[in-house]
Amino acid sequence: MLAGALFAPAPAHAITFTSSAVPVAGDGFGWPSGLGVGDFDEDGRADVAVALQSGELSILLRDPSGQYGHGPGSPHRLDEHGGGPLEVADVNGDGHADVLAYQSQPSSSTVAVLLGDGDGAFTPAPAVTAPGAYGTMALGDVDGDGKLDLVLAVETGLGSRLAVMRGVGDGTFGAPASVDVALDGAVPSAVALADFDGDGKLDAAVAHALVTVGVVTVLRGDGTGGFARAAGSPYAAGSGSLVLSAGDLDGDGRVDLVVSARSASGDNRSVTVAVLLGDGDGTFRAGPPGSFVTPPALNPVSVFALPLGDLDGDGRLDAAMPLGETAGVWPLFGDGAGRLLSDAGALLPGAWSYNAGAIADLDGDGRLDILATSPLSPARVLMYVNDAEPAIAVSSSAAELGSRQVGDPPAGATVTVSNPGDHGLRLTGLAISGPDAADFGATGCTDRPIPAGQSCDLALSFAPPAPGARSATLTIASDAPGARETTVALSGTGTEPPGGGDGGGGSGGGGSGGGDGSDGGSGGGGGAGDGSGGGGGGSGGGGGAGGGRSGGSGGGSGGGSGGSGGGGAGGGSGSIGRAAALRLTVRPARAALAPGRRLRLTVAVRNRGRAAVRGVSLCPRVGRALAAGRCVKLGRIGAGRTARRAIAVKLTRRARPGRRYVVRLVARAAGSRAIAARVVVTARR
């Protein structure tokens, strides 16, 4: 077990790796120069390609037990000797991973192309002749035709140049089109393609070796395969820059650059990284100081690779820095501000002199691992498998959301989800089930990982459509091993708003209103109700219809649900009495709908009172997987009148087949409580 530690402004946590070595077949003392990862036999497992300076390419296939062995025909003999980077991509559009290996020579260079068959075997395609000697390459669609192009940064007799070879789409490339822009250093050592200025077109950045001061040239792409020097380029970055990587190191959504550099003291036995933060317009500025500096080695060291990836699962880019002339790989952890941090105890030991590196998920556990090459006889690929794991804990296994009146805004509460593990935790889904699932909601924490040792609050909501106790179960899905699903019991109680609901049928009517200037009459008592409901109680009906100083004394709330007549609605002088006179119905009350389809609801709001009601609004309330329009103003509804509206509701494609979703329709008069009805929508399978 090999240990590495994270030391950052956030609380530190340990990450452990398990190392293994896989021999690479070659001629004698093979010197690896390129490394790539892809699923070459399409079995869902990560395979590895390694190019040697002796002119051989090994394809290492991972078996179900996690062991690696050579694929059919491996090692493949290439046309030329010489080292350079390796790219894995589908260059002929057949859906299989192909491999391109740059073979750098003092006088001329070539790019070997091997087309994957999808079963681990490869068929050689015509090699590409580079228009120069030493150099490097990258793949990307620089002319926007949907085919991968080959971008070369090479040393020519006229200095360093960028050349573009357009992909034909069958694994071959057109003649090199030299970009008439001189690069700003000696031998190009790395090229990266990314959209630096946010215009949707690929740009290029080139680092140079054999220079006293590190130099990075930035070129803006025009979308047709042409490039021009960007404003502010070149940039001084590090010294003797050999490697270059592009990625968003500070989390602002813009592409940054990171290169290897000497320490500030100039001691060539120590190295660090220099970061150029992108401004999103094609220009860059120096990143913050304070990135990790390796302890001095016995001899001068160089960096031959600087792959980026999120090693600790906290949502920030990290890096792996394998060093030449020393025995180890340094994991560097991003702090989210543009620094890459580590600790003297984080070195992953291994064989002498690393030449290439990569970050990939080798074992399929969702956590990124580190690969590096070593030129011992035979050459080897060293694999550092990430042993860190997330864990999940919740602050409570039950959440009581209390009492809430029907029609009121949802009640809120929180449940804290924490990660006591040593790797970032991702919540992959939130689902609420149970008889009253539609009455509860849960949001948050799914848009970003929860770093090790940190926590996040889930926001809970409760909006009962009717009085009574309600319950459901929240299921939190995560990538925590052994705890893929964690449940929280949800509960709450709906209460009747003031004024009550429809009562049992009382036969007695309220007294008639007084004339102008007089009080409203007192109402009659409620009679016995028909059917199963009890009689309406209370002393009398609503206020008088005339313009008296005050309304009637107010009726009692209705009794049972089955009476024939209308029970008295509670009300003193004003708005609550008027609101309770409204009755809301919606058709259909239930529907089955396919995800992505719309449902037309017919909503009726009837004023059963004796006076007009003003300022009436109708609002659809929907939860997850449903979509509806905005509130509708119904305005004035006269006594005994009904206002009708059509409301469209859409069941989105996020809906799970067989699950029920609820639409709540809420009507409210100006200055009064709301009334509600609901529709249950079942997603069709």
XYZ file of C-alpha atoms in Angstrom:
685
model
C 0.000 0.000 0.000
C 1.451 3.333 -1.072
C 0.266 6.422 0.733
C -0.228 9.951 -0.550
C -1.595 12.892 1.408
C -3.508 16.008 0.465
C -2.450 19.238 2.150
C -4.667 22.132 1.092
C -6.555 25.043 2.651
C -9.445 22.618 3.095
C -9.030 19.860 5.694
C -6.409 17.360 4.573
C -7.282 13.767 3.850
C -5.193 10.759 2.914
C -5.367 8.951 -0.393
C -3.824 5.531 -0.792
C -2.718 3.724 -3.940
C -1.809 0.117 -4.645
C 0.983 -0.304 -7.184
C 1.742 -3.011 -9.716
C 4.026 -3.328 -12.742
C 3.252 -4.783 -16.164
C 6.199 -5.711 -18.433
C 6.184 -4.345 -21.968
C 7.705 -6.540 -24.688
C 10.418 -4.871 -26.719
C 13.917 -5.069 -28.113
C 16.250 -5.215 -25.146
C 16.374 -2.035 -23.111
C 13.108 -0.500 -24.358
C 12.511 3.172 -23.651
C 8.797 4.036 -23.500
C 7.879 7.339 -25.102
C 4.092 7.323 -25.368
C 1.227 6.029 -23.232
C -2.513 5.881 -23.865
C -5.634 4.260 -22.420
C -8.688 2.958 -24.291
C -11.069 0.011 -24.508
C -9.436 -1.738 -27.451
C -11.358 -5.030 -27.207
C -14.642 -3.337 -26.215
C -15.264 -5.404 -23.106
C -15.836 -2.383 -20.878
C -12.387 -2.544 -19.282
C -9.490 -0.097 -19.629
C -6.666 -1.309 -21.857
C -3.252 0.322 -22.324
C -1.103 1.204 -25.352
C 2.650 1.838 -24.934
C 5.026 3.058 -27.650
C 8.771 2.399 -27.391
C 11.582 4.393 -28.957
C 12.773 1.112 -30.458
C 9.833 1.326 -32.872
C 7.391 -1.032 -31.194
C 3.855 -0.575 -29.923
C 2.478 -2.849 -27.200
C -1.251 -3.312 -26.647
C -2.014 -4.528 -23.113
C -5.549 -5.867 -22.607
C -7.143 -6.060 -19.154
C -8.889 -9.338 -18.330
C -11.794 -9.849 -15.883
C -9.376 -10.587 -13.030
C -7.583 -7.258 -13.502
C -4.460 -8.734 -15.075
C -2.904 -7.371 -18.266
C -1.624 -9.356 -21.228
C -0.626 -8.600 -24.796
C -3.369 -8.347 -27.379
C -3.372 -10.100 -30.779
C -0.241 -9.224 -32.734
C 1.295 -7.240 -29.872
C 3.910 -5.865 -29.875
C 3.339 -4.228 -33.257
C 6.398 -3.293 -35.261
C 6.296 0.312 -36.467
C 8.073 1.672 -39.538
C 10.523 3.924 -37.717
C 12.390 4.279 -34.462
C 12.078 7.353 -32.285
C 9.933 8.529 -29.425
C 7.018 10.860 -29.049
C 3.484 11.143 -27.727
C 0.706 8.630 -28.326
C -2.970 9.396 -29.031
C -5.993 7.096 -28.706
C -9.044 8.100 -30.768
C -11.383 6.895 -33.512
C -9.858 8.431 -36.649
C -11.739 6.390 -39.255
C -15.255 6.681 -37.840
C -15.952 2.972 -37.368
C -16.571 3.244 -33.625
C -13.379 1.401 -32.651
C -10.448 2.987 -30.808
C -7.370 3.590 -32.965
C -3.800 4.439 -31.930
C -1.439 7.069 -33.364
C 2.220 7.132 -32.289
C 4.586 10.013 -33.061
C 8.097 8.843 -33.967
C 10.485 11.757 -33.724
C 13.788 11.695 -35.648
C 16.640 14.218 -36.077
C 15.991 14.616 -39.808
C 12.363 13.641 -40.290
C 9.506 12.280 -38.251
C 6.474 10.120 -38.901
C 3.164 9.322 -37.247
C 2.277 5.628 -37.179
C -1.455 4.902 -37.522
C -2.950 1.615 -36.289
C -6.670 1.118 -36.868
C -8.485 -0.859 -34.193
C -10.641 -3.830 -35.145
C -12.656 -3.740 -31.899
C -11.310 -7.065 -30.628
C -7.868 -5.916 -29.479
C -6.248 -6.403 -32.874
C -5.012 -3.579 -35.113
C -4.479 -3.053 -38.816
C -1.680 -0.676 -39.876
C -2.655 2.291 -42.035
C -0.205 4.343 -44.118
C 2.141 6.278 -41.846
C 1.990 10.063 -41.945
C 5.178 11.958 -42.777
C 5.641 15.004 -40.584
C 7.009 18.200 -42.190
C 9.961 18.463 -39.821
C 12.195 16.725 -37.337
C 11.676 16.661 -33.595
C 8.208 17.609 -32.490
C 4.901 16.557 -31.016
C 1.246 16.157 -31.974
C -2.385 16.423 -30.908
C -5.723 15.344 -32.400
C -8.812 17.520 -32.760
C -11.419 18.706 -35.247
C -9.886 22.079 -36.102
C -11.861 22.688 -39.315
C -15.321 21.799 -38.014
C -16.110 19.011 -40.488
C -16.664 16.358 -37.817
C -13.439 14.488 -38.607
C -10.358 14.423 -36.412
C -7.383 16.355 -37.753
C -3.705 15.955 -36.906
C -1.974 19.042 -35.524
C 1.820 18.887 -35.452
C 4.291 21.220 -33.767
C 7.668 20.489 -35.340
C 11.188 21.820 -35.664
C 11.983 22.714 -39.293
C 14.951 24.287 -41.008
C 13.149 27.612 -40.653
C 12.438 27.220 -36.957
C 9.478 25.816 -35.069
C 6.201 25.642 -36.981
C 2.648 24.416 -36.538
C 1.262 22.188 -39.288
C -2.295 20.954 -39.797
C -3.088 17.699 -41.609
C -6.821 17.422 -42.206
C -8.440 14.092 -41.482
C -10.099 12.363 -44.413
C -12.245 10.250 -42.083
C -10.869 6.868 -43.118
C -7.697 6.884 -41.022
C -5.637 8.862 -43.518
C -4.709 12.529 -43.476
C -4.185 15.181 -46.117
C -0.959 16.964 -46.949
C 0.385 19.204 -44.175
C -0.727 22.816 -44.360
C 1.936 24.839 -42.586
C 0.686 27.666 -40.435
C 2.757 30.704 -41.271
C 3.384 31.611 -37.657
C 6.789 31.134 -36.103
C 6.674 29.575 -32.672
C 8.582 31.219 -29.887
C 11.081 28.662 -28.696
C 13.325 25.851 -29.710
C 12.113 22.266 -30.092
C 8.335 22.017 -29.501
C 7.757 19.548 -26.702
C 3.983 19.584 -26.204
C 0.869 20.887 -27.942
C -2.623 21.145 -26.458
C -5.889 21.857 -28.288
C -8.808 23.531 -26.529
C -11.213 26.439 -26.948
C -9.366 29.206 -25.101
C -11.534 32.137 -26.239
C -15.010 30.604 -26.018
C -15.905 30.946 -29.702
C -16.531 27.234 -30.208
C -13.390 26.734 -32.304
C -10.301 24.836 -31.250
C -7.200 26.872 -30.428
C -3.645 25.632 -29.830
C -0.970 26.096 -27.168
C 2.623 24.929 -27.684
C 5.338 24.464 -25.048
C 9.035 24.353 -25.928
C 12.028 22.483 -24.580
C 15.702 23.471 -24.589
C 15.052 27.053 -23.529
C 16.376 28.854 -20.462
C 13.004 30.435 -19.771
C 9.841 28.421 -20.331
C 7.840 29.635 -23.316
C 4.231 28.912 -24.285
C 2.871 30.075 -27.640
C -0.926 30.464 -27.915
C -2.590 30.406 -31.347
C -6.264 31.134 -32.050
C -8.077 28.821 -34.447
C -10.366 30.255 -37.121
C -12.527 27.128 -37.440
C -11.264 26.271 -40.932
C -7.886 24.841 -39.940
C -6.048 28.149 -39.802
C -4.296 29.593 -36.756
C -2.995 33.037 -35.826
C -0.998 34.250 -32.852
C -3.239 35.259 -29.959
C -2.973 38.608 -28.228
C -0.455 38.516 -25.386
C 1.373 35.455 -26.732
C 4.020 34.206 -26.031
C 3.934 33.661 -22.284
C 6.893 33.021 -20.026
C 6.040 30.019 -17.889
C 8.464 27.980 -15.877
C 11.807 27.132 -17.366
C 12.866 24.473 -19.795
C 9.198 23.604 -20.276
C 8.766 20.027 -21.449
C 5.120 19.271 -20.746
C 1.867 21.166 -21.130
C -1.705 20.318 -20.151
C -4.976 22.211 -20.527
C -7.922 22.174 -18.122
C -10.033 24.337 -15.816
C -7.927 24.522 -12.653
C -9.776 27.328 -10.865
C -13.358 26.276 -11.593
C -14.417 29.400 -13.509
C -15.424 27.510 -16.653
C -12.436 28.772 -18.651
C -9.533 26.688 -19.892
C -6.207 27.165 -18.089
C -2.709 25.906 -18.900
C -0.208 24.171 -16.639
C 3.452 23.503 -17.475
C 6.389 22.061 -15.606
C 8.844 24.529 -14.096
C 12.006 24.767 -12.056
C 11.777 25.836 -8.453
C 12.111 29.530 -7.662
C 15.610 28.898 -6.328
C 16.707 27.643 -9.744
C 17.843 24.320 -8.296
C 17.456 21.828 -11.144
C 17.046 19.013 -8.634
C 13.579 20.334 -7.715
C 10.559 20.981 -9.900
C 7.145 22.558 -9.568
C 4.375 23.634 -11.924
C 3.477 27.003 -13.402
C -0.181 27.769 -14.053
C -1.537 30.223 -16.622
C -5.147 31.096 -15.815
C -7.343 31.677 -18.852
C -9.452 34.824 -19.038
C -11.850 33.276 -21.550
C -10.858 35.585 -24.415
C -7.693 33.803 -25.502
C -5.409 35.621 -23.074
C -3.792 34.249 -19.936
C -2.348 35.539 -16.679
C -0.026 34.026 -14.119
C -1.750 31.848 -11.568
C -1.322 32.222 -7.817
C 2.005 31.215 -6.269
C 2.328 28.406 -3.784
C 2.126 25.225 -5.847
C 4.035 22.264 -4.472
C 7.817 22.113 -4.995
C 9.410 18.664 -4.938
C 12.202 18.082 -2.417
C 15.700 18.204 -3.985
C 16.766 14.928 -5.570
C 20.326 13.663 -5.773
C 20.525 14.562 -9.469
C 18.779 17.004 -11.818
C 15.209 15.975 -12.645
C 12.835 16.568 -15.542
C 9.084 16.231 -15.987
C 7.992 14.169 -19.000
C 4.243 14.069 -18.335
C 1.634 16.089 -16.459
C -1.788 14.462 -16.962
C -4.824 16.050 -15.297
C -7.801 14.424 -13.582
C -9.827 14.524 -10.363
C -7.939 12.020 -8.220
C -9.670 12.723 -4.913
C -13.191 13.211 -6.278
C -13.719 16.719 -4.898
C -14.687 18.225 -8.251
C -11.333 19.971 -8.766
C -8.667 19.023 -11.275
C -5.572 17.326 -9.878
C -2.383 16.198 -11.633
C 0.171 13.413 -11.632
C 3.828 14.359 -12.103
C 6.134 11.423 -12.927
C 9.756 12.543 -12.806
C 12.698 11.464 -14.889
C 15.949 10.582 -13.116
C 14.151 9.792 -9.867
C 12.060 6.978 -8.466
C 8.565 8.268 -8.020
C 5.344 9.917 -9.117
C 3.965 12.957 -7.336
C 0.177 13.284 -7.054
C -0.710 16.992 -7.000
C -4.106 18.079 -5.695
C -5.927 21.159 -6.960
C -7.194 23.684 -4.442
C -9.754 25.157 -6.852
C -7.894 28.474 -7.061
C -5.184 27.462 -9.522
C -2.638 25.866 -7.203
C -1.542 22.227 -7.255
C -0.596 21.047 -3.771
C 0.987 17.993 -2.230
C 3.318 16.965 0.585
C 6.788 15.501 0.888
C 5.241 12.243 2.077
C 2.960 11.855 -0.926
C 5.573 10.444 -3.321
C 4.480 7.184 -4.925
C 7.708 5.175 -5.169
C 8.583 3.038 -8.130
C 11.250 2.408 -10.741
C 13.861 4.850 -11.949
C 13.181 7.422 -14.700
C 9.607 7.900 -15.803
C 8.962 8.909 -19.409
C 5.188 9.067 -19.858
C 2.102 9.193 -17.680
C -1.680 9.091 -17.753
C -4.690 9.319 -15.453
C -7.578 6.912 -16.070
C -10.004 4.619 -14.260
C -8.245 1.284 -14.680
C -10.445 -0.931 -12.518
C -13.850 0.573 -13.299
C -14.648 1.648 -9.742
C -15.341 5.267 -10.699
C -12.107 6.561 -9.175
C -9.157 7.712 -11.251
C -5.841 5.872 -11.132
C -2.310 6.827 -12.245
C -0.133 5.201 -14.903
C 3.547 5.819 -15.644
C 6.221 4.129 -17.738
C 9.737 3.071 -16.793
C 12.577 2.110 -19.180
C 14.071 -0.780 -17.260
C 14.769 -3.989 -19.136
C 12.127 -4.913 -19.999
C 10.219 -1.657 -20.063
C 7.271 -1.563 -17.712
C 4.006 0.222 -17.102
C 3.570 1.086 -13.439
C -0.046 1.257 -12.321
C -1.135 3.033 -9.154
C -4.710 2.026 -8.358
C -6.635 4.531 -6.261
C -7.830 2.840 -3.064
C -9.732 5.822 -1.671
C -13.469 5.375 -1.165
C -16.318 7.729 -0.377
C -18.746 7.057 2.459
C -22.153 8.469 3.299
C -23.868 9.448 6.530
C -27.079 11.395 7.145
C -27.896 13.564 10.130
C -31.144 11.693 10.805
C -32.980 8.659 9.501
C -36.290 10.483 9.926
C -37.405 14.044 9.205
C -40.576 15.482 10.747
C -41.751 18.531 8.805
C -44.458 19.492 11.285
C -47.944 20.810 10.577
C -48.861 22.852 7.529
C -52.157 24.399 6.475
C -53.554 23.254 3.162
C -52.760 25.820 0.476
C -49.927 27.492 2.367
C -46.419 27.707 0.880
C -44.424 24.508 1.471
C -42.834 23.936 4.858
C -39.073 23.477 4.837
C -36.445 21.450 6.666
C -32.962 20.096 5.985
C -31.127 16.804 6.199
C -27.336 16.945 6.279
C -25.455 14.449 4.128
C -21.803 14.041 5.135
C -18.859 12.174 3.641
C -16.647 10.528 6.286
C -14.655 8.712 3.578
C -11.367 9.658 1.897
C -12.705 10.281 -1.628
C -15.331 12.651 -2.966
C -18.932 11.441 -2.708
C -21.456 11.902 -5.507
C -25.200 11.750 -4.942
C -26.563 10.160 -8.095
C -30.254 10.659 -7.422
C -33.012 11.657 -5.005
C -36.322 9.786 -5.103
C -39.411 10.044 -2.892
C -41.780 7.088 -2.658
C -44.760 6.076 -0.577
C -48.479 6.866 -0.447
C -47.965 10.622 -0.084
C -44.803 11.020 -2.169
C -46.196 13.952 -4.148
C -46.644 16.011 -0.973
C -42.904 16.083 -0.225
C -39.858 17.367 -2.079
C -36.072 17.146 -1.785
C -33.458 19.135 -3.688
C -29.746 19.907 -3.582
C -26.338 18.234 -3.362
C -26.559 16.404 -6.703
C -24.857 19.055 -8.847
C -21.368 18.597 -7.412
C -19.410 16.069 -5.330
C -19.159 16.265 -1.556
C -15.413 16.290 -0.774
C -13.997 13.917 1.810
C -14.649 15.163 5.322
C -17.283 17.687 4.231
C -21.083 17.805 4.128
C -24.037 19.218 2.222
C -27.612 20.097 3.236
C -30.584 18.629 1.376
C -33.578 20.992 1.305
C -36.849 19.241 2.177
C -40.336 20.610 1.525
C -43.872 19.642 2.544
C -47.091 20.926 0.940
C -50.141 18.853 1.956
C -53.122 18.977 -0.431
C -55.576 17.884 2.264
C -55.780 17.631 6.056
C -54.327 14.630 7.817
C -51.079 12.836 8.531
C -48.799 12.349 5.530
C -45.709 10.166 5.116
C -43.174 9.129 2.483
C -39.627 7.814 2.133
C -36.684 9.720 0.668
C -34.090 7.496 -1.019
C -30.631 9.015 -1.524
C -28.616 7.210 -4.200
C -24.834 7.637 -4.132
C -21.587 6.095 -5.332
C -20.545 5.081 -1.808
C -19.505 1.396 -1.852
C -21.793 -0.729 0.271
C -24.319 2.097 0.705
C -25.653 2.821 -2.744
C -29.021 3.802 -1.269
C -29.716 5.566 2.034
C -33.275 6.249 3.198
C -34.869 8.960 5.319
C -38.465 8.673 6.586
C -40.493 11.832 5.902
C -43.626 12.847 7.786
C -45.884 15.843 8.249
C -49.470 16.808 8.990
C -51.854 18.832 6.867
C -54.329 21.066 8.675
C -57.562 22.720 7.541
C -57.260 26.451 6.873
C -59.494 28.822 8.895
C -63.078 28.817 7.639
C -63.199 25.063 7.171
C -64.201 23.006 4.215
C -67.507 21.871 2.810
C -69.782 20.769 5.585
C -72.644 18.420 5.878
C -75.928 19.494 4.447
C -77.756 21.910 6.651
C -81.323 22.677 5.649
C -81.583 25.958 7.450
C -80.649 29.096 5.569
C -78.973 32.183 6.902
C -80.890 35.290 7.661
C -81.251 37.873 4.970
C -79.041 40.880 4.995
C -80.137 44.148 6.374
C -80.615 47.225 4.270
C -78.246 50.104 3.931
C -76.852 51.213 7.180
C -77.945 48.161 9.142
C -76.116 45.105 10.282
C -76.402 41.815 8.421
C -78.990 39.436 9.751
C -78.087 36.538 11.928
C -78.279 33.209 10.159
C -80.355 30.199 10.895
C -78.972 27.046 12.376
C -77.991 24.112 10.211
C -80.340 21.229 9.763
C -79.549 17.560 9.778
C -77.658 16.350 6.737
C -78.720 13.641 4.371
C -76.589 10.575 3.737
C -73.644 9.721 5.885
C -72.598 13.193 6.812
C -73.618 14.844 10.007
C -75.638 18.040 10.184
C -74.099 21.430 9.805
C -73.488 23.143 13.080
C -73.200 26.722 14.007
C -75.394 29.688 14.593
C -76.041 31.155 11.216
C -75.155 32.024 7.686
C -72.961 34.601 6.111
C -73.232 38.339 6.261
C -76.063 40.231 4.675
C -76.027 41.161 1.053
C -76.753 44.789 1.738
C -74.262 47.466 2.569
C -74.349 47.162 6.313
C -71.602 48.127 8.701
C -70.596 44.504 9.254
C -71.376 41.015 8.084
C -73.573 38.534 9.851
C -72.440 36.746 12.903
C -70.987 33.876 10.870
C -72.016 30.296 10.505
C -70.491 27.315 12.113
C -68.289 24.995 10.133
C -70.003 22.100 8.380
C -70.174 18.662 9.818
C -70.008 15.402 7.868
C -69.074 15.028 4.252
C -72.204 13.375 2.937
C -74.947 15.943 3.626
C -77.146 17.215 0.858
C -77.034 20.930 1.401
C -74.188 23.340 1.911
C -73.030 23.869 5.438
C -72.370 27.397 6.670
C -68.968 28.776 5.725
C -67.129 30.488 8.510
C -66.757 34.213 8.060
C -66.960 37.367 9.988
C -66.864 40.540 8.007
C -64.541 39.720 5.287
C -62.102 37.954 3.122
C -61.921 34.551 4.726
C -65.668 34.183 4.440
C -65.561 35.137 0.765
C -62.691 32.768 -0.008
C -64.445 29.872 1.659
C -67.402 30.459 -0.691
C -65.217 29.442 -3.626
C -65.306 25.872 -4.839
C -62.518 24.462 -7.034
C -62.935 21.448 -9.308
C -60.622 20.016 -11.942
C -61.105 17.401 -14.626
C -59.719 14.834 -15.102
C -58.773 14.018 -11.531
C -56.526 11.169 -12.671
C -54.665 10.507 -15.890
C -52.015 8.231 -17.380
C -49.492 10.030 -19.551
C -46.389 9.084 -21.499
C -43.218 11.027 -20.584
C -42.814 14.006 -22.885
C -46.594 14.393 -23.472
C -48.967 17.145 -22.325
C -52.233 16.907 -20.389
C -55.047 19.470 -20.740
C -56.846 20.147 -17.477
C -60.222 21.886 -17.238
C -60.417 23.909 -14.028
C -63.603 25.505 -12.677
C -63.768 28.023 -9.819
C -67.344 28.618 -8.630
C -68.425 31.414 -6.316
C -71.130 29.914 -4.108
C -71.452 33.042 -2.031
C -73.955 35.892 -2.227
C -71.467 38.566 -3.189
C -68.892 38.937 -5.922
C -65.318 37.907 -5.174
C -62.498 39.970 -6.654
C -58.817 39.356 -7.343
C -59.097 35.608 -7.855
C -55.991 33.858 -9.176
C -55.369 30.256 -10.209
C -51.883 28.726 -9.930
C -50.607 25.281 -10.946
C -48.077 23.805 -8.507
C -45.960 20.940 -9.787
C -43.015 18.991 -8.442
C -40.183 17.203 -10.148
C -40.799 15.558 -13.527
C -43.730 17.913 -14.224
C -43.870 21.284 -15.945
C -46.676 23.836 -16.065
C -47.267 27.459 -16.945
C -47.568 30.505 -14.715
C -50.446 31.650 -12.534
C -53.636 32.822 -14.276
C -55.658 35.858 -13.141
C -59.384 35.100 -13.045
C -60.270 38.546 -11.716
C -63.854 39.070 -10.512
C -66.263 36.174 -10.090
C -69.852 37.203 -9.496
C -72.141 35.561 -6.963
C -73.270 32.177 -8.253
C -70.923 32.433 -11.218
C -68.190 30.036 -12.387
C -64.872 30.894 -14.029
C -63.290 28.195 -16.180
C -59.762 27.911 -17.513
C -57.734 25.307 -19.396
C -54.349 24.513 -17.853
C -51.680 22.538 -19.752
C -49.304 20.316 -17.801
C -46.359 18.416 -19.285
C -44.860 15.197 -17.938
C -41.140 15.572 -18.661
C -38.862 12.793 -19.834
C -37.354 12.652 -16.337
C -40.506 10.853 -15.178
C -40.053 7.244 -14.157
C -42.514 4.801 -15.748
C -45.119 3.560 -13.308
C -44.545 6.367 -10.811
C -47.315 8.779 -9.779
C -46.889 12.548 -9.854
C -49.267 15.180 -8.496
C -50.419 18.507 -9.919
C -51.880 20.903 -7.337
C -54.230 23.636 -8.521
C -54.462 26.488 -6.016
C -57.120 29.233 -6.188
C -56.930 32.326 -4.025
C -59.016 35.481 -3.671
C -57.393 38.786 -2.796
C -56.455 38.893 0.877
C -57.744 35.419 1.681
C -56.591 31.879 2.267
C -56.218 29.524 -0.665
C -58.169 26.444 -1.681
C -56.650 23.560 -3.579
C -57.433 20.515 -5.694
C -55.109 17.960 -7.142
C -54.676 15.699 -10.159
C -52.708 12.446 -10.017
C -50.672 11.749 -13.161
C -49.228 8.263 -13.643
C -46.270 7.920 -15.993
C -46.957 5.225 -18.564
C -44.493 2.397 -18.902
